[in-house]
Short mmCIF file of C-alpha atoms in Angstrom, two decimals:
data_model
loop_
_atom_site.label_atom_id
_atom_site.label_comp_id
_atom_site.label_asym_id
_atom_site.label_seq_id
_atom_site.Cartn_x
_atom_site.Cartn_y
_atom_site.Cartn_z
CA MET D 1 0.00 0.00 0.00
CA THR D 2 1.33 3.42 -0.89
CA ASP D 3 0.39 6.89 0.24
CA HIS D 4 -0.82 9.68 -2.04
CA ARG D 5 2.77 10.47 -3.07
CA GLY D 6 3.45 6.88 -4.07
CA HIS D 7 5.76 6.17 -1.13
CA GLU D 8 5.63 2.92 0.80
CA PRO D 9 4.98 3.67 4.50
CA LYS D 10 7.51 2.26 6.95
CA ARG D 11 5.77 -0.33 9.08
CA ASP D 12 5.95 -3.79 10.56
CA VAL D 13 2.90 -5.97 10.04
CA GLU D 14 1.45 -8.22 12.70
CA PRO D 15 -0.56 -11.13 11.20
CA THR D 16 -3.38 -12.43 13.39
CA ASP D 17 -5.20 -15.75 13.56
CA GLU D 18 -8.32 -14.08 12.23
CA GLY D 19 -6.50 -13.00 9.07
CA PHE D 20 -6.61 -9.24 9.70
CA GLU D 21 -3.28 -7.43 9.58
CA PHE D 22 -2.53 -4.87 12.27
CA HIS D 23 0.24 -2.37 11.69
CA ASP D 24 3.01 -1.22 13.99
CA LEU D 25 2.49 2.28 15.38
CA GLU D 26 6.06 3.11 16.37
CA GLY D 27 6.61 5.02 13.12
CA GLU D 28 4.67 8.26 13.52
CA GLY D 29 3.55 8.51 9.91
CA LEU D 30 5.05 10.03 6.80
CA ASP D 31 3.25 13.36 7.12
CA LEU D 32 4.62 13.99 10.60
CA GLU D 33 8.07 12.76 9.55
CA GLU D 34 8.17 15.29 6.73
CA ARG D 35 6.83 18.13 8.89
CA ASN D 36 9.54 17.63 11.48
CA ALA D 37 12.43 16.90 9.12
CA LEU D 38 15.06 19.46 8.15
CA ARG D 39 15.70 19.63 4.42
CA ARG D 40 18.32 21.80 2.75
CA VAL D 41 16.97 23.74 -0.24
CA ALA D 42 19.51 24.06 -3.03
CA GLY D 43 20.46 27.56 -4.09
CA LEU D 44 19.33 29.30 -0.93
CA ARG D 45 22.51 30.29 0.86
CA THR D 46 23.78 33.61 2.12
CA ASP D 47 27.54 34.04 2.42
CA LEU D 48 28.44 36.58 5.10
CA GLU D 49 31.96 37.88 5.59
CA ASP D 50 31.38 38.38 9.29
CA ILE D 51 29.38 35.75 11.21
CA SER D 52 28.47 38.40 13.79
CA GLU D 53 26.11 39.88 11.21
CA VAL D 54 23.76 36.96 11.78
CA GLU D 55 21.36 37.38 14.67
CA TYR D 56 20.12 34.13 16.16
CA ARG D 57 16.84 34.31 18.01
CA GLN D 58 14.39 31.68 19.16
CA LEU D 59 10.82 31.96 17.94
CA ARG D 60 8.95 34.03 20.52
CA LEU D 61 5.76 32.32 21.62
CA GLU D 62 2.74 34.37 22.56
CA ARG D 63 2.55 34.56 26.34
CA VAL D 64 -1.04 34.13 27.41
CA VAL D 65 -3.30 34.30 30.45
CA LEU D 66 -6.52 32.26 30.41
CA VAL D 67 -9.82 33.22 32.00
CA GLY D 68 -13.02 31.24 32.28
CA VAL D 69 -16.49 31.95 33.64
CA TRP D 70 -17.96 29.00 35.53
CA THR D 71 -21.76 29.21 35.12
CA GLU D 72 -22.94 25.60 35.52
CA GLY D 73 -21.79 22.13 36.54
CA ASN D 74 -19.29 21.38 39.29
CA SER D 75 -15.76 22.66 39.85
CA ASP D 76 -14.25 19.62 38.07
CA ASP D 77 -16.19 20.50 34.90
CA ALA D 78 -14.89 24.08 35.07
CA ASP D 79 -11.31 22.90 35.67
CA ASN D 80 -11.50 20.42 32.75
CA SER D 81 -12.81 23.12 30.43
CA LEU D 82 -9.94 25.46 31.35
CA ALA D 83 -7.41 22.61 31.04
CA GLU D 84 -8.72 21.98 27.54
CA LEU D 85 -8.39 25.69 26.74
CA ALA D 86 -4.76 25.51 27.92
CA ALA D 87 -4.15 22.52 25.61
CA LEU D 88 -5.72 24.46 22.73
CA ALA D 89 -3.51 27.48 23.48
CA GLU D 90 -0.37 25.33 23.55
CA THR D 91 -1.40 23.65 20.28
CA ALA D 92 -1.66 27.13 18.76
CA GLY D 93 1.94 27.80 19.86
CA SER D 94 1.36 29.83 23.03
CA GLU D 95 2.95 29.70 26.45
CA VAL D 96 0.32 29.64 29.21
CA LEU D 97 1.43 31.77 32.18
CA ASP D 98 -1.68 31.76 34.36
CA ALA D 99 -5.30 30.63 34.37
CA LEU D 100 -8.18 32.14 36.33
CA LEU D 101 -11.79 31.06 36.89
CA GLN D 102 -14.72 33.19 37.99
CA ARG D 103 -17.96 31.78 39.43
CA ARG D 104 -21.04 33.72 38.34
CA GLY D 105 -24.57 33.03 37.11
CA LYS D 106 -23.87 34.18 33.55
CA PRO D 107 -21.09 36.05 31.73
CA ASP D 108 -21.14 39.82 32.13
CA PRO D 109 -22.76 41.32 28.99
CA ALA D 110 -20.22 44.16 28.87
CA THR D 111 -16.85 42.60 29.77
CA PHE D 112 -17.51 38.82 30.12
CA VAL D 113 -16.00 38.79 33.64
CA GLY D 114 -17.31 42.06 35.09
CA SER D 115 -15.49 45.40 35.24
CA GLY D 116 -13.93 44.77 38.68
CA LYS D 117 -12.54 41.38 37.66
CA ALA D 118 -11.33 42.86 34.38
CA ILE D 119 -9.16 45.31 36.35
CA GLU D 120 -7.82 42.40 38.45
CA LEU D 121 -7.05 40.59 35.18
CA ARG D 122 -5.11 43.64 34.03
CA ASP D 123 -2.95 43.41 37.17
CA VAL D 124 -2.26 39.69 36.56
CA ILE D 125 -1.31 40.42 32.94
CA VAL D 126 1.12 43.15 34.00
CA GLU D 127 2.60 40.91 36.70
CA THR D 128 3.14 37.92 34.38
CA GLY D 129 4.22 39.93 31.34
CA ALA D 130 1.54 38.34 29.16
CA ASP D 131 0.69 39.82 25.77
CA THR D 132 -2.63 38.02 25.13
CA LEU D 133 -5.76 37.17 27.12
CA ILE D 134 -7.77 34.11 26.03
CA CYS D 135 -11.38 33.78 27.23
CA ASP D 136 -13.05 30.38 27.58
CA GLY D 137 -16.20 31.25 25.66
CA GLU D 138 -17.35 33.16 22.59
CA LEU D 139 -17.29 36.92 23.14
CA SER D 140 -19.61 39.36 21.43
CA PRO D 141 -17.95 42.18 19.46
CA GLY D 142 -18.85 44.61 22.28
CA GLN D 143 -17.37 42.38 25.02
CA LEU D 144 -14.18 41.94 23.01
CA ARG D 145 -13.73 45.67 22.48
CA LYS D 146 -14.53 46.66 26.09
CA LEU D 147 -12.27 43.99 27.59
CA GLU D 148 -9.36 45.04 25.38
CA GLU D 149 -9.81 48.65 26.49
CA ILE D 150 -9.43 47.59 30.14
CA VAL D 151 -6.66 44.96 30.00
CA LYS D 152 -4.64 46.81 27.32
CA VAL D 153 -3.52 43.62 25.53
CA LYS D 154 -4.93 41.52 22.69
CA VAL D 155 -8.04 39.56 23.69
CA ILE D 156 -9.25 36.48 21.80
CA ASP D 157 -11.98 34.01 22.61
CA ARG D 158 -12.20 30.22 22.39
CA THR D 159 -13.72 30.33 18.90
CA ALA D 160 -10.92 32.50 17.47
CA LEU D 161 -8.34 30.20 19.08
CA ILE D 162 -9.85 27.06 17.48
CA LEU D 163 -10.05 28.81 14.12
CA ASP D 164 -6.37 29.75 14.43
CA ILE D 165 -5.43 26.10 15.09
CA PHE D 166 -7.47 24.96 12.10
CA ALA D 167 -5.70 27.56 9.94
CA GLN D 168 -2.31 26.18 11.03
CA HIS D 169 -3.23 22.56 10.27
CA ALA D 170 -5.15 22.88 6.99
CA THR D 171 -3.07 21.37 4.17
CA SER D 172 -5.43 20.61 1.28
CA LYS D 173 -6.99 23.24 -0.97
CA GLU D 174 -10.45 22.33 0.34
CA GLY D 175 -9.33 22.42 3.98
CA LYS D 176 -7.76 25.86 3.56
CA ALA D 177 -10.86 27.23 1.84
CA GLN D 178 -13.13 25.84 4.58
CA VAL D 179 -11.01 27.38 7.33
CA GLU D 180 -10.81 30.74 5.57
CA LEU D 181 -14.60 30.79 5.16
CA ALA D 182 -15.09 29.96 8.84
CA GLN D 183 -12.65 32.71 9.87
CA MET D 184 -14.37 35.30 7.71
CA THR D 185 -17.82 34.30 8.99
CA TYR D 186 -16.49 34.86 12.52
CA MET D 187 -14.69 38.09 11.60
CA LEU D 188 -17.48 39.86 9.70
CA PRO D 189 -19.58 41.04 12.71
CA ARG D 190 -16.38 41.79 14.65
CA LEU D 191 -14.74 43.91 11.97
CA ARG D 192 -13.55 47.10 13.52
CA GLY D 193 -10.96 49.68 12.61
CA TRP D 194 -8.35 51.67 14.42
CA GLY D 195 -8.55 55.45 14.29
CA GLU D 196 -10.80 57.93 12.58
CA SER D 197 -9.91 56.89 9.03
CA MET D 198 -12.15 53.81 9.24
CA SER D 199 -15.28 55.97 9.70
CA ARG D 200 -14.51 58.49 6.94
CA GLN D 201 -16.57 58.39 3.79
CA ALA D 202 -14.99 58.27 0.34
CA GLY D 203 -17.05 60.28 -2.14
CA GLY D 204 -16.61 62.44 -5.23
CA ARG D 205 -13.06 62.61 -6.53
CA VAL D 206 -11.76 61.13 -3.28
CA ALA D 207 -13.09 57.72 -4.36
CA GLY D 208 -9.68 56.89 -5.74
CA GLY D 209 -10.57 57.37 -9.42
CA ALA D 210 -12.82 54.29 -9.35
CA GLY D 211 -15.06 55.92 -11.97
CA ILE D 212 -18.81 55.80 -12.57
CA GLY D 213 -20.79 54.35 -9.71
CA SER D 214 -18.22 55.13 -7.06
CA ARG D 215 -18.90 58.88 -6.63
CA GLY D 216 -21.47 60.47 -4.38
CA PRO D 217 -21.86 60.10 -0.60
CA GLY D 218 -19.55 57.09 -0.74
CA GLU D 219 -19.04 54.45 1.92
CA THR D 220 -16.87 54.28 4.99
CA LYS D 221 -13.64 52.30 5.03
CA ILE D 222 -15.20 49.68 7.30
CA GLU D 223 -18.15 49.29 4.91
CA THR D 224 -15.71 48.77 2.05
CA ASP D 225 -13.92 46.08 4.04
CA ARG D 226 -17.21 44.36 4.86
CA ARG D 227 -18.22 44.39 1.19
CA ARG D 228 -14.90 42.87 0.15
CA LEU D 229 -15.19 40.28 2.88
CA ARG D 230 -18.68 39.25 1.72
CA ALA D 231 -17.47 39.01 -1.89
CA ARG D 232 -14.57 36.78 -0.82
CA MET D 233 -16.93 34.61 1.27
CA ALA D 234 -19.26 34.16 -1.71
CA LYS D 235 -16.31 33.03 -3.86
CA LEU D 236 -15.12 30.59 -1.17
CA ARG D 237 -18.61 29.07 -0.91
CA ARG D 238 -18.65 28.53 -4.69
CA ASP D 239 -15.18 26.94 -4.59
CA ILE D 240 -16.09 24.65 -1.68
CA LYS D 241 -19.31 23.61 -3.43
CA ALA D 242 -17.33 22.69 -6.56
CA MET D 243 -14.82 20.69 -4.48
CA SER D 244 -17.63 18.94 -2.60
CA VAL D 245 -18.98 17.72 -5.98
CA VAL D 246 -15.65 15.93 -6.55
CA ARG D 247 -15.84 14.39 -3.05
CA GLU D 248 -19.44 13.29 -3.64
CA THR D 249 -18.46 11.73 -6.99
CA LYS D 250 -15.84 9.61 -5.23
CA ARG D 251 -18.41 8.63 -2.59
CA GLN D 252 -20.92 7.66 -5.28
CA GLU D 253 -18.28 5.51 -6.96
CA ARG D 254 -17.70 3.65 -3.71
CA ARG D 255 -21.45 3.18 -3.28
CA ARG D 256 -21.80 1.96 -6.88
CA ASN D 257 -19.17 -0.67 -6.18
CA ASP D 258 -21.04 -1.57 -2.97
CA VAL D 259 -18.04 -0.91 -0.75
CA PRO D 260 -19.23 -0.41 2.87
CA SER D 261 -17.80 2.66 4.58
CA VAL D 262 -16.65 3.13 8.18
CA ALA D 263 -16.02 6.66 9.51
CA ILE D 264 -13.61 7.15 12.42
CA ALA D 265 -14.98 10.11 14.38
CA GLY D 266 -14.59 11.48 17.86
CA TYR D 267 -13.11 14.10 20.13
CA THR D 268 -9.89 15.77 19.08
CA ASN D 269 -6.72 13.94 20.19
CA ALA D 270 -8.67 10.76 21.04
CA GLY D 271 -6.38 8.67 18.80
CA LYS D 272 -8.37 8.44 15.54
CA SER D 273 -5.32 8.69 13.25
CA SER D 274 -3.41 6.19 15.41
CA LEU D 275 -6.25 3.71 14.97
CA LEU D 276 -6.37 4.29 11.20
CA ASN D 277 -2.62 3.62 11.00
CA ARG D 278 -3.01 0.46 13.10
CA LEU D 279 -5.78 -0.93 10.91
CA THR D 280 -4.48 0.09 7.47
CA GLY D 281 -0.84 1.23 7.84
CA ALA D 282 -1.92 4.51 6.26
CA GLY D 283 1.11 6.49 7.48
CA VAL D 284 -1.00 9.57 8.30
CA LEU D 285 -0.03 12.26 10.78
CA VAL D 286 0.02 11.02 14.37
CA GLU D 287 0.72 13.77 16.87
CA ASN D 288 -0.13 14.42 20.51
CA ALA D 289 -1.81 17.71 19.67
CA LEU D 290 -5.34 18.93 19.21
CA PHE D 291 -6.69 19.01 15.65
CA ALA D 292 -3.65 17.34 14.10
CA THR D 293 -5.99 15.96 11.39
CA LEU D 294 -8.17 18.28 9.32
CA ASP D 295 -8.33 16.70 5.89
CA PRO D 296 -10.15 13.36 5.81
CA THR D 297 -8.01 10.36 4.86
CA VAL D 298 -9.79 7.44 3.16
CA ARG D 299 -8.06 4.04 3.24
CA ARG D 300 -9.14 0.54 2.34
CA ALA D 301 -9.18 -2.42 4.73
CA VAL D 302 -10.27 -6.06 4.40
CA LEU D 303 -12.07 -8.15 7.02
CA PRO D 304 -10.97 -11.73 7.78
CA ASP D 305 -13.85 -13.10 5.64
CA GLY D 306 -12.59 -11.15 2.63
CA ARG D 307 -15.09 -8.29 2.69
CA GLY D 308 -13.50 -4.96 1.78
CA PHE D 309 -14.50 -1.66 3.35
CA THR D 310 -13.23 1.91 3.53
CA LEU D 311 -11.98 3.60 6.69
CA THR D 312 -12.15 7.40 6.83
CA ASP D 313 -10.27 9.47 9.42
CA THR D 314 -12.15 12.73 10.05
CA VAL D 315 -11.58 16.06 11.78
CA GLY D 316 -11.77 15.94 15.57
CA PHE D 317 -14.53 17.63 17.55
CA VAL D 318 -14.33 19.67 20.71
CA ARG D 319 -16.75 21.12 23.24
CA HIS D 320 -18.49 24.22 21.87
CA LEU D 321 -17.12 23.57 18.38
CA PRO D 322 -17.68 26.90 16.59
CA HIS D 323 -20.82 26.80 14.47
CA GLN D 324 -18.88 28.53 11.68
CA LEU D 325 -16.61 25.48 11.47
CA VAL D 326 -19.46 22.98 11.37
CA GLU D 327 -21.01 25.00 8.53
CA ALA D 328 -17.73 25.41 6.61
CA PHE D 329 -16.70 21.76 7.05
CA LYS D 330 -20.09 20.31 6.08
CA SER D 331 -18.76 18.72 2.89
CA THR D 332 -15.98 17.05 4.90
CA LEU D 333 -18.35 16.00 7.68
CA GLU D 334 -20.56 14.33 5.07
CA GLU D 335 -18.01 11.51 5.20
CA ILE D 336 -19.53 10.77 8.62
CA SER D 337 -23.21 11.28 7.74
CA GLY D 338 -22.81 9.11 4.62
CA ALA D 339 -21.06 6.21 6.40
CA ASP D 340 -22.56 2.77 7.06
CA LEU D 341 -20.90 2.59 10.47
CA ILE D 342 -19.27 5.13 12.81
CA LEU D 343 -16.36 4.22 15.07
CA HIS D 344 -16.82 6.82 17.81
CA ILE D 345 -13.37 7.08 19.42
CA VAL D 346 -13.11 8.44 22.96
CA ASP D 347 -9.99 9.03 25.06
CA GLY D 348 -10.23 6.62 28.01
CA SER D 349 -7.34 8.37 29.77
CA HIS D 350 -9.27 11.66 29.97
CA PRO D 351 -10.79 12.42 33.40
CA ASP D 352 -14.21 13.18 31.89
CA PRO D 353 -14.74 11.09 28.71
CA GLU D 354 -18.53 11.23 29.14
CA SER D 355 -18.58 14.95 28.31
CA GLN D 356 -16.49 14.24 25.19
CA LEU D 357 -18.99 11.61 24.05
CA ALA D 358 -21.85 14.08 24.59
CA ALA D 359 -20.06 16.89 22.69
CA VAL D 360 -19.41 14.65 19.67
CA ARG D 361 -22.97 13.32 19.63
CA GLU D 362 -24.21 16.92 19.54
CA VAL D 363 -22.31 17.41 16.28
CA PHE D 364 -23.60 14.05 14.96
CA ALA D 365 -27.14 15.36 15.49
CA GLU D 366 -26.30 18.64 13.73
CA ILE D 367 -24.94 16.90 10.59
CA GLY D 368 -27.72 14.28 10.42
CA ALA D 369 -25.63 11.30 11.58
CA ARG D 370 -27.53 10.49 14.78
CA ASP D 371 -29.27 7.38 13.35
CA ILE D 372 -26.15 5.74 11.87
CA ARG D 373 -24.98 2.60 13.67
CA GLU D 374 -22.25 3.54 16.17
CA ILE D 375 -19.53 1.56 17.92
CA VAL D 376 -18.02 3.41 20.88
CA VAL D 377 -14.28 2.68 20.93
CA VAL D 378 -12.59 3.59 24.22
CA ASN D 379 -8.93 4.19 23.32
CA LYS D 380 -5.75 4.67 25.41
CA ILE D 381 -6.77 2.06 28.01
CA ASP D 382 -3.06 1.49 28.68
CA ALA D 383 -2.98 4.95 30.33
CA ALA D 384 -6.55 5.06 31.71
CA ASP D 385 -7.84 5.05 35.28
CA GLU D 386 -9.73 1.83 36.09
CA VAL D 387 -12.45 3.84 37.85
CA VAL D 388 -13.12 5.82 34.64
CA LEU D 389 -13.10 2.64 32.54
CA GLY D 390 -15.55 1.01 34.97
CA ARG D 391 -17.88 3.98 34.56
CA LEU D 392 -17.73 3.71 30.78
CA ARG D 393 -18.38 -0.06 30.87
CA ARG D 394 -21.58 0.59 32.82
CA GLU D 395 -22.77 3.51 30.68
CA GLU D 396 -21.75 2.29 27.20
CA ARG D 397 -22.77 -1.37 27.21
CA ASN D 398 -21.61 -2.12 23.65
CA ALA D 399 -18.30 -0.26 23.85
CA VAL D 400 -15.01 -1.84 22.75
CA PHE D 401 -11.92 -1.08 24.87
CA ILE D 402 -8.62 -0.81 23.02
CA SER D 403 -5.15 0.69 22.98
CA ALA D 404 -4.07 1.76 19.49
CA LYS D 405 -0.57 2.20 20.95
CA THR D 406 -0.11 -1.37 22.27
CA GLY D 407 -2.61 -3.19 20.04
CA GLU D 408 -4.70 -4.45 22.95
CA GLY D 409 -8.35 -5.07 22.09
CA LEU D 410 -7.97 -4.62 18.31
CA GLU D 411 -9.17 -8.18 17.58
CA ALA D 412 -12.37 -7.45 19.51
CA LEU D 413 -12.81 -4.23 17.51
CA ILE D 414 -12.46 -6.09 14.20
CA GLY D 415 -15.07 -8.57 15.45
CA ALA D 416 -17.44 -5.71 16.26
CA ILE D 417 -16.91 -4.11 12.81
CA ASP D 418 -17.46 -7.52 11.18
CA ALA D 419 -20.75 -7.97 13.05
CA ASP D 420 -22.09 -4.44 12.41
CA LEU D 421 -21.06 -3.76 8.80
CA PRO D 422 -23.85 -4.40 6.26
CA ARG D 423 -23.45 -7.82 4.67
CA PRO D 424 -24.02 -8.57 0.99
CA LEU D 425 -27.55 -9.85 0.47
CA VAL D 426 -27.48 -12.13 -2.62
CA GLU D 427 -25.90 -15.60 -2.67
CA VAL D 428 -24.43 -16.57 -6.06
CA ASP D 429 -22.89 -19.75 -7.50
CA VAL D 430 -20.97 -18.88 -10.66
CA LEU D 431 -18.46 -20.48 -13.01
CA LEU D 432 -16.12 -17.78 -14.29
CA PRO D 433 -13.90 -18.47 -17.32
CA TYR D 434 -10.21 -17.89 -16.68
CA ARG D 435 -10.25 -14.89 -19.01
CA ARG D 436 -12.54 -13.14 -16.48
CA GLY D 437 -9.92 -12.82 -13.77
CA ASP D 438 -11.22 -9.28 -13.21
CA LEU D 439 -14.50 -10.66 -11.86
CA VAL D 440 -12.68 -13.15 -9.63
CA SER D 441 -10.62 -10.27 -8.27
CA LYS D 442 -13.78 -8.20 -7.69
CA LEU D 443 -15.34 -11.10 -5.78
CA HIS D 444 -12.24 -11.32 -3.58
CA THR D 445 -12.46 -7.60 -2.91
CA ASP D 446 -16.15 -6.81 -2.65
CA ALA D 447 -17.88 -10.08 -1.74
CA GLU D 448 -18.11 -12.51 1.14
CA LEU D 449 -16.57 -15.72 -0.24
CA ILE D 450 -18.13 -19.06 0.74
CA SER D 451 -16.02 -21.36 -1.45
CA GLU D 452 -13.71 -21.22 -4.47
CA GLU D 453 -12.68 -24.11 -6.75
CA HIS D 454 -10.50 -24.16 -9.88
CA THR D 455 -11.89 -26.49 -12.54
CA GLY D 456 -11.05 -27.30 -16.14
CA ASP D 457 -13.63 -24.80 -17.38
CA GLY D 458 -12.85 -21.93 -15.05
CA THR D 459 -13.12 -20.79 -11.44
CA ARG D 460 -16.27 -21.82 -9.59
CA VAL D 461 -17.12 -19.40 -6.82
CA LYS D 462 -19.89 -19.38 -4.23
CA ALA D 463 -20.25 -16.01 -2.52
CA ARG D 464 -22.64 -13.50 -1.00
CA VAL D 465 -22.62 -10.29 -3.03
CA ALA D 466 -24.45 -6.99 -3.34
CA PRO D 467 -27.36 -6.82 -5.82
CA GLY D 468 -25.37 -4.79 -8.38
CA LEU D 469 -22.55 -7.33 -8.56
CA ALA D 470 -25.07 -10.21 -8.61
CA ALA D 471 -26.60 -8.73 -11.77
CA GLU D 472 -23.16 -8.45 -13.38
CA LEU D 473 -22.46 -12.14 -12.59
CA SER D 474 -25.88 -13.47 -13.64
CA SER D 475 -24.73 -14.70 -17.07
CA TYR D 476 -22.14 -16.97 -15.38
CA ALA D 477 -24.55 -18.61 -12.93
CA THR D 478 -24.26 -22.40 -12.73
CA PRO D 479 -27.34 -24.42 -13.65
#
């Protein structure tokens, strides 16, 4: 099996009694290997006479203070939410200096934390030397502006932080367009300018020589920016729609060939890519970071009985996933809503996996995937607390407990996939001439073989197949 560049992934294969091949996870995947490797680019060299002319400096991380408003639930829920915000901030490349929580009935409509607490926050920021404040919630444009006026540093909210991470990790053309659209949707109501120039109107000759249609009262600078933003958003929506047609065509092709599909979905950093690598040796990015995967990876796998199916690794979810992202990534998330089976991966080593399950199921409902058959796969059991695992065993009766890192429980997972994937419905008994090796190969790939015998006249095969393939084989049926 090769990746999209034609390279063979580095892996060791573990054969099992059931006939399914699991793949070694020690290699972190070609994508990650390439991202972390240093490569010299020919022709880019600067010869300096004096080495002292070169200034070496380490990349300066943004130094941030976190603040959350605890409005419901217990203190553990509030702590977990802030810990997740810290992990998001670190994934975005920030250094977390301090984190503060405030208990109140609801966020302050003016400053999120209240004017008194905002002044206290300003003192903490001065004391720590932070240059950014990150709020654990989505701020209105007014809250953002007022809070910045008080704390005197850049303020961003949870939504902007997640969008920033997505922007860093998008690699495909579609992924980049989806992220840009989500960012612009978020930015449009928050667009604001600095100084008086943003509110000045451009009319008459001042309109920059734009010609007929541009003269008259004119529009303010901020209105011009909004208009340009909307025009760019309209173009991105058209581009994404065109790209989603290509994705749908590929999906239709898989459906036409009656290949069952399994979507790997779940909370960010739950180990979805690790599982995909284990099951298919895909060599995709495996990284202990939030939202390491944005672009869906589709790989083929074969069950012990010979039935082929596709496995799709999808973008991770998170609590309060910005609605702009769900909207922008709809074409990607259709890989989940169009699947025959969902492997819902949850991090068993997390202190509160139940809230992760609930957050992901919220998104399933939003994209119309609530009624698809679901297998809950509790991952990272090698690092999990037995008390947490006991809770999950009681609450999720049909869950499968695995470790993608050690390989524990993978045989049970394959058994669960085997039991839950749709089975071909039509039993056929055909004698295929040796010149039709293509049909024999298709039976090996897309059917459930019962028996196979080589005779003097050809290959006799008994199998259970999908209706479409049964029609194609009808002329070779044995009397």
